[in-house]
């Protein structure tokens, strides 16, 4: 594998993470709102054809952050609509992201087993 691909992966992922850090530091947005913003931005940028070019350039640097989840949702939906028509709107995104959703549920459950919850006062 070419070292240039690793460099672009690092640059693209770093830019996405830097944008998130700037949003945390300079705005009053909560982490949950930034999460939704990133997923939505990934889906919108995929819909207009820009994010697939970023993924082509940055590889995992573009698909691993939250914007990549939005990319996967939109890409899966568009592919399912092409194959299944209208029904693909409802099934495509879930099929495309099922592995990531399952992993999040599993690791969240595992974290809940080993952590000690505290009630906010």
PDB file of C-alpha atoms in Angstrom:
ATOM      1  CA  UNK A   1       0.000   0.000   0.000  1.00  0.00           C
ATOM      2  CA  UNK A   2       1.187   3.471  -0.831  1.00  0.00           C
ATOM      3  CA  UNK A   3       2.286   5.776   2.008  1.00  0.00           C
ATOM      4  CA  UNK A   4       0.406   8.612   0.317  1.00  0.00           C
ATOM      5  CA  UNK A   5      -2.916   6.884   1.099  1.00  0.00           C
ATOM      6  CA  UNK A   6      -2.054   6.774   4.796  1.00  0.00           C
ATOM      7  CA  UNK A   7      -1.126  10.447   4.772  1.00  0.00           C
ATOM      8  CA  UNK A   8      -4.425  11.432   3.127  1.00  0.00           C
ATOM      9  CA  UNK A   9      -6.318   9.229   5.573  1.00  0.00           C
ATOM     10  CA  UNK A  10      -4.637  11.043   8.460  1.00  0.00           C
ATOM     11  CA  UNK A  11      -5.238  14.488   6.946  1.00  0.00           C
ATOM     12  CA  UNK A  12      -8.934  13.952   6.143  1.00  0.00           C
ATOM     13  CA  UNK A  13      -9.674  12.298   9.496  1.00  0.00           C
ATOM     14  CA  UNK A  14      -7.746  15.038  11.278  1.00  0.00           C
ATOM     15  CA  UNK A  15      -9.703  17.776   9.524  1.00  0.00           C
ATOM     16  CA  UNK A  16     -13.025  16.161  10.459  1.00  0.00           C
ATOM     17  CA  UNK A  17     -11.945  15.734  14.085  1.00  0.00           C
ATOM     18  CA  UNK A  18     -10.590  19.295  14.188  1.00  0.00           C
ATOM     19  CA  UNK A  19     -13.944  20.626  13.014  1.00  0.00           C
ATOM     20  CA  UNK A  20     -15.608  18.693  15.838  1.00  0.00           C
ATOM     21  CA  UNK A  21     -13.150  20.041  18.393  1.00  0.00           C
ATOM     22  CA  UNK A  22     -13.673  23.609  17.180  1.00  0.00           C
ATOM     23  CA  UNK A  23     -17.438  23.133  17.514  1.00  0.00           C
ATOM     24  CA  UNK A  24     -16.986  21.857  21.073  1.00  0.00           C
ATOM     25  CA  UNK A  25     -14.642  24.698  22.066  1.00  0.00           C
ATOM     26  CA  UNK A  26     -16.204  27.672  20.285  1.00  0.00           C
ATOM     27  CA  UNK A  27     -19.952  26.989  20.380  1.00  0.00           C
ATOM     28  CA  UNK A  28     -22.519  26.084  22.985  1.00  0.00           C
ATOM     29  CA  UNK A  29     -23.570  22.985  21.055  1.00  0.00           C
ATOM     30  CA  UNK A  30     -23.866  19.831  23.136  1.00  0.00           C
ATOM     31  CA  UNK A  31     -22.054  16.663  22.138  1.00  0.00           C
ATOM     32  CA  UNK A  32     -25.356  15.116  21.070  1.00  0.00           C
ATOM     33  CA  UNK A  33     -26.110  18.008  18.721  1.00  0.00           C
ATOM     34  CA  UNK A  34     -22.634  17.833  17.204  1.00  0.00           C
ATOM     35  CA  UNK A  35     -23.141  14.088  16.664  1.00  0.00           C
ATOM     36  CA  UNK A  36     -26.417  14.728  14.843  1.00  0.00           C
ATOM     37  CA  UNK A  37     -24.824  17.556  12.856  1.00  0.00           C
ATOM     38  CA  UNK A  38     -21.959  15.328  11.685  1.00  0.00           C
ATOM     39  CA  UNK A  39     -24.211  12.405  10.703  1.00  0.00           C
ATOM     40  CA  UNK A  40     -26.567  14.754   8.872  1.00  0.00           C
ATOM     41  CA  UNK A  41     -23.684  16.532   7.134  1.00  0.00           C
ATOM     42  CA  UNK A  42     -22.317  13.174   5.952  1.00  0.00           C
ATOM     43  CA  UNK A  43     -25.700  12.195   4.544  1.00  0.00           C
ATOM     44  CA  UNK A  44     -26.255  15.552   2.819  1.00  0.00           C
ATOM     45  CA  UNK A  45     -22.739  15.655   1.361  1.00  0.00           C
ATOM     46  CA  UNK A  46     -23.288  12.109   0.055  1.00  0.00           C
ATOM     47  CA  UNK A  47     -26.607  13.117  -1.490  1.00  0.00           C
ATOM     48  CA  UNK A  48     -24.987  15.948  -3.442  1.00  0.00           C
ATOM     49  CA  UNK A  49     -22.082  13.737  -4.498  1.00  0.00           C
ATOM     50  CA  UNK A  50     -19.292  15.422  -2.533  1.00  0.00           C
ATOM     51  CA  UNK A  51     -18.624  12.940   0.288  1.00  0.00           C
ATOM     52  CA  UNK A  52     -17.883   9.950  -1.998  1.00  0.00           C
ATOM     53  CA  UNK A  53     -14.994  12.005  -3.428  1.00  0.00           C
ATOM     54  CA  UNK A  54     -13.759  12.711   0.102  1.00  0.00           C
ATOM     55  CA  UNK A  55     -13.985   8.979   0.890  1.00  0.00           C
ATOM     56  CA  UNK A  56     -12.057   8.163  -2.276  1.00  0.00           C
ATOM     57  CA  UNK A  57      -9.287  10.530  -1.197  1.00  0.00           C
ATOM     58  CA  UNK A  58      -9.279   9.887   2.567  1.00  0.00           C
ATOM     59  CA  UNK A  59     -10.408   6.254   2.874  1.00  0.00           C
ATOM     60  CA  UNK A  60     -10.896   5.280   6.520  1.00  0.00           C
ATOM     61  CA  UNK A  61     -10.119   8.849   7.561  1.00  0.00           C
ATOM     62  CA  UNK A  62     -13.471   9.769   6.038  1.00  0.00           C
ATOM     63  CA  UNK A  63     -15.534   6.652   6.767  1.00  0.00           C
ATOM     64  CA  UNK A  64     -14.689   6.069  10.437  1.00  0.00           C
ATOM     65  CA  UNK A  65     -15.828   9.451  11.913  1.00  0.00           C
ATOM     66  CA  UNK A  66     -19.520  10.214  12.405  1.00  0.00           C
ATOM     67  CA  UNK A  67     -19.787  11.810   8.979  1.00  0.00           C
ATOM     68  CA  UNK A  68     -18.926   8.364   7.620  1.00  0.00           C
ATOM     69  CA  UNK A  69     -22.011   6.931   9.337  1.00  0.00           C
ATOM     70  CA  UNK A  70     -24.160   9.494   7.539  1.00  0.00           C
ATOM     71  CA  UNK A  71     -22.348   8.580   4.321  1.00  0.00           C
ATOM     72  CA  UNK A  72     -23.123   4.891   4.865  1.00  0.00           C
ATOM     73  CA  UNK A  73     -26.784   5.601   5.620  1.00  0.00           C
ATOM     74  CA  UNK A  74     -27.244   7.738   2.501  1.00  0.00           C
ATOM     75  CA  UNK A  75     -25.237   5.426   0.229  1.00  0.00           C
ATOM     76  CA  UNK A  76     -27.159   2.363   1.440  1.00  0.00           C
ATOM     77  CA  UNK A  77     -30.471   4.132   0.941  1.00  0.00           C
ATOM     78  CA  UNK A  78     -29.588   5.284  -2.576  1.00  0.00           C
ATOM     79  CA  UNK A  79     -28.436   1.787  -3.578  1.00  0.00           C
ATOM     80  CA  UNK A  80     -31.577   0.185  -2.110  1.00  0.00           C
ATOM     81  CA  UNK A  81     -33.822   2.677  -3.915  1.00  0.00           C
ATOM     82  CA  UNK A  82     -32.086   1.785  -7.194  1.00  0.00           C
ATOM     83  CA  UNK A  83     -32.667  -1.930  -6.526  1.00  0.00           C
ATOM     84  CA  UNK A  84     -36.019  -1.997  -4.704  1.00  0.00           C
ATOM     85  CA  UNK A  85     -37.683   1.286  -5.567  1.00  0.00           C
ATOM     86  CA  UNK A  86     -39.672   3.137  -2.938  1.00  0.00           C
ATOM     87  CA  UNK A  87     -39.252   0.385  -0.318  1.00  0.00           C
ATOM     88  CA  UNK A  88     -35.498   0.988  -0.404  1.00  0.00           C
ATOM     89  CA  UNK A  89     -36.020   4.319   1.371  1.00  0.00           C
ATOM     90  CA  UNK A  90     -36.981   2.425   4.511  1.00  0.00           C
ATOM     91  CA  UNK A  91     -34.607  -0.553   4.296  1.00  0.00           C
ATOM     92  CA  UNK A  92     -31.395   0.641   2.641  1.00  0.00           C
ATOM     93  CA  UNK A  93     -29.880   2.711   5.423  1.00  0.00           C
ATOM     94  CA  UNK A  94     -30.499   0.074   8.072  1.00  0.00           C
ATOM     95  CA  UNK A  95     -29.055  -2.731   5.935  1.00  0.00           C
ATOM     96  CA  UNK A  96     -25.957  -0.696   5.133  1.00  0.00           C
ATOM     97  CA  UNK A  97     -25.242   0.216   8.758  1.00  0.00           C
ATOM     98  CA  UNK A  98     -26.455  -2.908  10.576  1.00  0.00           C
ATOM     99  CA  UNK A  99     -22.940  -3.983  11.555  1.00  0.00           C
ATOM    100  CA  UNK A 100     -22.072  -0.618  13.086  1.00  0.00           C
ATOM    101  CA  UNK A 101     -25.387  -0.367  14.909  1.00  0.00           C
ATOM    102  CA  UNK A 102     -25.000  -3.912  16.283  1.00  0.00           C
ATOM    103  CA  UNK A 103     -21.450  -3.168  17.461  1.00  0.00           C
ATOM    104  CA  UNK A 104     -22.602   0.026  19.202  1.00  0.00           C
ATOM    105  CA  UNK A 105     -25.344  -1.878  21.028  1.00  0.00           C
ATOM    106  CA  UNK A 106     -22.993  -4.715  22.022  1.00  0.00           C
ATOM    107  CA  UNK A 107     -20.197  -2.445  23.275  1.00  0.00           C
ATOM    108  CA  UNK A 108     -22.690  -0.196  25.062  1.00  0.00           C
ATOM    109  CA  UNK A 109     -24.107  -3.240  26.827  1.00  0.00           C
ATOM    110  CA  UNK A 110     -20.622  -4.457  27.765  1.00  0.00           C
ATOM    111  CA  UNK A 111     -19.722  -1.012  29.138  1.00  0.00           C
ATOM    112  CA  UNK A 112     -22.936  -1.010  31.173  1.00  0.00           C
ATOM    113  CA  UNK A 113     -21.989  -4.355  32.723  1.00  0.00           C
ATOM    114  CA  UNK A 114     -18.615  -3.129  33.991  1.00  0.00           C
ATOM    115  CA  UNK A 115     -19.452   0.455  34.945  1.00  0.00           C
ATOM    116  CA  UNK A 116     -21.106   1.813  38.049  1.00  0.00           C
ATOM    117  CA  UNK A 117     -23.950   4.206  37.176  1.00  0.00           C
ATOM    118  CA  UNK A 118     -24.485   7.229  39.365  1.00  0.00           C
ATOM    119  CA  UNK A 119     -27.646   9.256  39.686  1.00  0.00           C
ATOM    120  CA  UNK A 120     -27.223  12.960  38.941  1.00  0.00           C
ATOM    121  CA  UNK A 121     -28.081  15.180  41.862  1.00  0.00           C
TER     122      UNK A 121
END
